[in-house]
Every structure is written in C-alpha cells, then in structure tokens.
Coordinates of C-alpha atoms in Angstrom, one line a residue:
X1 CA 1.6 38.4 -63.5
X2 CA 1.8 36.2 -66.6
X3 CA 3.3 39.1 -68.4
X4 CA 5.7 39.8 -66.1
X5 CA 6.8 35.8 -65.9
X6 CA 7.4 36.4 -69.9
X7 CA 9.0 39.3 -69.6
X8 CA 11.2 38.1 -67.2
X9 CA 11.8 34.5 -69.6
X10 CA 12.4 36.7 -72.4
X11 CA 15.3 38.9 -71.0
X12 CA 17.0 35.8 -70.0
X13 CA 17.0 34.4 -73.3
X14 CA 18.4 38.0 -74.8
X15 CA 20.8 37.8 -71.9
X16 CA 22.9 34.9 -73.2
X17 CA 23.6 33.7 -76.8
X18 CA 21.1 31.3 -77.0
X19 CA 19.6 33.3 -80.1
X20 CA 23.2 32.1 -81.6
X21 CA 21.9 28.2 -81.4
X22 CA 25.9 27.7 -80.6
X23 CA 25.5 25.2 -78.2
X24 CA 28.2 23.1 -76.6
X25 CA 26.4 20.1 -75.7
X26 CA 22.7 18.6 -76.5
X27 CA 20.8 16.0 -74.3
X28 CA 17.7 13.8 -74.1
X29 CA 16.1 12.7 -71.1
X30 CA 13.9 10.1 -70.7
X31 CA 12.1 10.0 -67.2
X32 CA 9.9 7.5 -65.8
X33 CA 8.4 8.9 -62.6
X34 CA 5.5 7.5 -59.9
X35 CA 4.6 9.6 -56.6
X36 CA 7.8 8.5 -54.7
X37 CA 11.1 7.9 -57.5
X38 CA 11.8 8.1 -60.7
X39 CA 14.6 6.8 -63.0
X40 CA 15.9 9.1 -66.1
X41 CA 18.2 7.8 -68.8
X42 CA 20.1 10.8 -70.3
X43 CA 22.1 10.9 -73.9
X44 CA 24.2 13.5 -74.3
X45 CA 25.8 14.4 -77.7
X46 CA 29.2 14.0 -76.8
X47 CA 28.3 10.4 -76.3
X48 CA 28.4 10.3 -72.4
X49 CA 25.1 8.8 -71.1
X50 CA 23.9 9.2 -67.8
X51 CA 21.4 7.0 -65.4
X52 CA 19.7 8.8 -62.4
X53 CA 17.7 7.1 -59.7
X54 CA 16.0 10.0 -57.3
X55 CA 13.7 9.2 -54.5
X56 CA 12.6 11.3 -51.2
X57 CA 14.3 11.3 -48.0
X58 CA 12.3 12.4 -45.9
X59 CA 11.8 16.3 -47.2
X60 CA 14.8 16.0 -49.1
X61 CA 14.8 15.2 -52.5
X62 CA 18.2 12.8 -53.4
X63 CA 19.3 11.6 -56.8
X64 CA 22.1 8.7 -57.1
X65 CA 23.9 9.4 -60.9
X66 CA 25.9 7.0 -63.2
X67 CA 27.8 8.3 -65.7
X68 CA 29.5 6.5 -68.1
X69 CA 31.9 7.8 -71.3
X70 CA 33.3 5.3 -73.0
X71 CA 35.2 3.5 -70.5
X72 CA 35.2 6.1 -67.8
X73 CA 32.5 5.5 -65.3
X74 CA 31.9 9.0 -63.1
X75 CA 29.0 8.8 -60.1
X76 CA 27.5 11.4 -58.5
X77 CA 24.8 11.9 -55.1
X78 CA 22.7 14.9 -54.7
X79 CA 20.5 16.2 -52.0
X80 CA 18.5 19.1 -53.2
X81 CA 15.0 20.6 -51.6
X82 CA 13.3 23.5 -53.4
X83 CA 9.8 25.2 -52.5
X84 CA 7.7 27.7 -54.0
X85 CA 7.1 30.5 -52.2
X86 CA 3.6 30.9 -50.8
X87 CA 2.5 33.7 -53.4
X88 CA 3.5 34.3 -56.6
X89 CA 5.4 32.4 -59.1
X90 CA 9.0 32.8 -57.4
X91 CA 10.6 29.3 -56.4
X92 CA 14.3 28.7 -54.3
X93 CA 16.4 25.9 -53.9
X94 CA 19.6 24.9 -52.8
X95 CA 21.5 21.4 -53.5
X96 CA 24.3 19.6 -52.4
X97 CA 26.3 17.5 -55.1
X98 CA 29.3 15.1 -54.3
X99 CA 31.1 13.7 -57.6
X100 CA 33.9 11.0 -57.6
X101 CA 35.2 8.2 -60.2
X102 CA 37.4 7.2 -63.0
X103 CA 38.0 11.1 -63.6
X104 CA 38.7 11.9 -59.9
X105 CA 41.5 10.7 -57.9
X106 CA 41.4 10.7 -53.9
X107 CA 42.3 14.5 -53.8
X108 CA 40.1 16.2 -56.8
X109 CA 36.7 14.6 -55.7
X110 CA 34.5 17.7 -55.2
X111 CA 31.6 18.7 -53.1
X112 CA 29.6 21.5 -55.1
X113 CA 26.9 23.7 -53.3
X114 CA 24.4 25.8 -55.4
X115 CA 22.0 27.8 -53.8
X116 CA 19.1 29.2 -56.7
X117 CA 16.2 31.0 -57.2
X118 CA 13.7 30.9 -60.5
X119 CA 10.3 31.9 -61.8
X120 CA 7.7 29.5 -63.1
X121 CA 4.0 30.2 -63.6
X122 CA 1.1 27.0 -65.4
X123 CA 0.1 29.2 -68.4
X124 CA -2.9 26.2 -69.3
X125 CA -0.8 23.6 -70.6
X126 CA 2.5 25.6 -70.7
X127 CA 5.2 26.7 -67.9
X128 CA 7.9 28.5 -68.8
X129 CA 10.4 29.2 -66.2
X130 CA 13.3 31.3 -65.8
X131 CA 16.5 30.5 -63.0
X132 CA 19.6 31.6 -61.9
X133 CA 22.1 30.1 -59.1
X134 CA 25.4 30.1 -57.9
X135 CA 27.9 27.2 -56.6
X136 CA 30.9 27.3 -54.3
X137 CA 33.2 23.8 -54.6
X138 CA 35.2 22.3 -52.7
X139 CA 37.8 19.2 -53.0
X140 CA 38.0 16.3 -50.5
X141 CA 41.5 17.1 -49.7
X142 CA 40.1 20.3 -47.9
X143 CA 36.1 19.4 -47.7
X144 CA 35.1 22.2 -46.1
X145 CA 37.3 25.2 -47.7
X146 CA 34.6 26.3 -50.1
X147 CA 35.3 28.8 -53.3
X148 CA 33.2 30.8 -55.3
X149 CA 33.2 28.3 -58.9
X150 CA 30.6 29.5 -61.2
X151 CA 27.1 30.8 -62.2
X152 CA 24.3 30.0 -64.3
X153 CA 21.7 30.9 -66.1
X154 CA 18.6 28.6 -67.4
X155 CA 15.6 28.7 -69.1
X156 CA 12.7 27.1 -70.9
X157 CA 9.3 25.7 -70.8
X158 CA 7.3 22.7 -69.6
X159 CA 4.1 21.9 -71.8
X160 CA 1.7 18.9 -70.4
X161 CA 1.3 16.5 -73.3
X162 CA -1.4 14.5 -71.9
X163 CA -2.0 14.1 -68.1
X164 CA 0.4 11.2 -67.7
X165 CA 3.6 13.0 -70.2
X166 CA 5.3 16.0 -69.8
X167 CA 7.5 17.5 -72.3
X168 CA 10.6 19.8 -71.3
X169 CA 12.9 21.9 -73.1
X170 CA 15.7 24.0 -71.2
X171 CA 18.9 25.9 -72.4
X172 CA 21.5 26.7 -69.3
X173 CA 24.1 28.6 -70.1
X174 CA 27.3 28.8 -67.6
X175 CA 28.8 32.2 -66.2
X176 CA 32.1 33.2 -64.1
X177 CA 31.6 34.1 -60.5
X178 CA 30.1 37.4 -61.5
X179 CA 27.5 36.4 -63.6
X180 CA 29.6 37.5 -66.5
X181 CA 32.0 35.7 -69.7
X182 CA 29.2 33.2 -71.1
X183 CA 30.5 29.8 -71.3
X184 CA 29.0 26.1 -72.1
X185 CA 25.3 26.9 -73.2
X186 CA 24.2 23.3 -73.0
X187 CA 20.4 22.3 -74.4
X188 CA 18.0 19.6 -73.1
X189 CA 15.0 18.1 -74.4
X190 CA 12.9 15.5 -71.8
X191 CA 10.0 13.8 -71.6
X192 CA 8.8 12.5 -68.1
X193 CA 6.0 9.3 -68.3
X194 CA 4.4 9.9 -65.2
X195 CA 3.3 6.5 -63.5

C-alpha cells in the first residue's frame, strides 16, 4: 500500500511542472488549532494576506475568510465535509464556497462547488497526499445556473514536528475543465500549533 500511495504522489508531481519550480504564487500559513476551531493567518507573495476562522457545524466543517490586498478587502464562507473512506488510504470531499467584496459587485459574486477525491497514508512521522477535484461556479445574478470552471491538481506532504506542531507543504496546480492546459501552480508552506 505505501508504495502504491508514492507511486501515485510521484505521478502527480511528473504530471504538472512543478519540477519547473515556476510558480505563480507562494504562501505561509500560520494555524493555531484546538479540538473545535482554529484561526490561520496566510501571506501570500503577491502581498494579499488572508485571515480564516473555521469551526464545526455540526458535521460540517465552515471557515469564515478575510482577505485583504492593499485596500481591497474580499471575504469569503465555506462549508466543506470530507471522510476517509473505511479502508485504505482514499479520502473525498466536497465544499461549498461563496465569495463577495470590494472585487465583486452585486452581479459577479460567485458560489463555487468542488467535489474531490485524494490519497493520504501516516508513513511514521510523514503523510504525503495526493488530490484532484473539480468546481462548477455560478454568479448571484443566476445562483443556481452552475458551469463547469476548472480543475486541479495538488500535492505534498504532512510531517509531525512534535505532537503539538505540524508542518505542511503542498503545490496545487490549476487545470481547464478537462484536466488539461496547466495554469497557476501555486506553493504553500504551513505550520499548524495544535492547542
């Protein structure tokens, strides 16, 4: 099983031009996190930096995003629920993301839906997962008239500093609707404090 899980981690990283190190955007991510919530502060090169408060509704698990650029403030909420499946090391997801502000006006607010599935597998102190997913968007001026948008592919590893801090790198790199044309290929480095 374990070499399948890096076999599989290994053809996605072939699979895109990560090996390139062209990379359109670089973050850090800074994650304090207790049993029920967390709050992440997230730096991105570009110099937009990002605040997320997440907590558990009930089995759903719902973020609340700032987003700030200069002087544009963006805001997003996000209701997401993944589970591992009972055997193996296969995982799917699906989340719901609504984004408005300063860079949206009353008719380009959009609703994105993104349905995923991944691998991940605790190699000791190391987990390195591999994931694909789709989203279909819509705009408020027609909520529910939803059209294929993109794809993705990401990957990386988790490796348990200590019990209390994890470390994370991932590289997701954005496709058309058919998986194909790479895009963005954005990198991000976090470390969660677990409280």
């Amino acid at each position: 099983m374990k070499k399948t899980l890096i076999t599989v981690a290994l053809a996605a990283m072939l699979g895109t031009s990560a090996l390139a190190g062209d990379f359109d955007n670089t973050a850090i991510k800074m994650t304090a996190k207790t049993d029920d919530y967390s709050i992440s502060v997230k730096d991105k090169k570009t110099g937009a930096t990002e605040f997320h408060l997440r907590g558990d509704v009930g089995p759903i698990d719902t973020t609340v995003k700032w987003m700030r650029d200069g002087d544009v403030d963006n805001y997003a909420l996000k209701a997401e629920k993944k589970n591992k499946l009972a055997t193996g090391p296969l995982y799917v997801g699906a989340h719901a993301e609504f984004k408005f502000g300063d860079s949206y006006n009353t008719d380009t607010r959009t609703m994105d839906l993104e349905p995923y599935i991944g691998v991940e597998h605790a190699m000791g102190k190391v987990t390195p997962f591999a994931e694909v997913g789709y989203t279909w968007q819509s705009t408020t001026d027609n909520v529910v008239d939803f059209d294929r948008n993109s794809s993705y592919i990401e990957f990386g590893a988790k490796y348990a500093l200590s019990e209390k801090v994890d470390m994370k790198l991932k590289i997701k790199e954005k496709r058309d609707v058919d998986f194909n044309n790479p895009g963005d290929m954005n990198a991000q480095l976090g470390l969660t404090f677990k409280f």
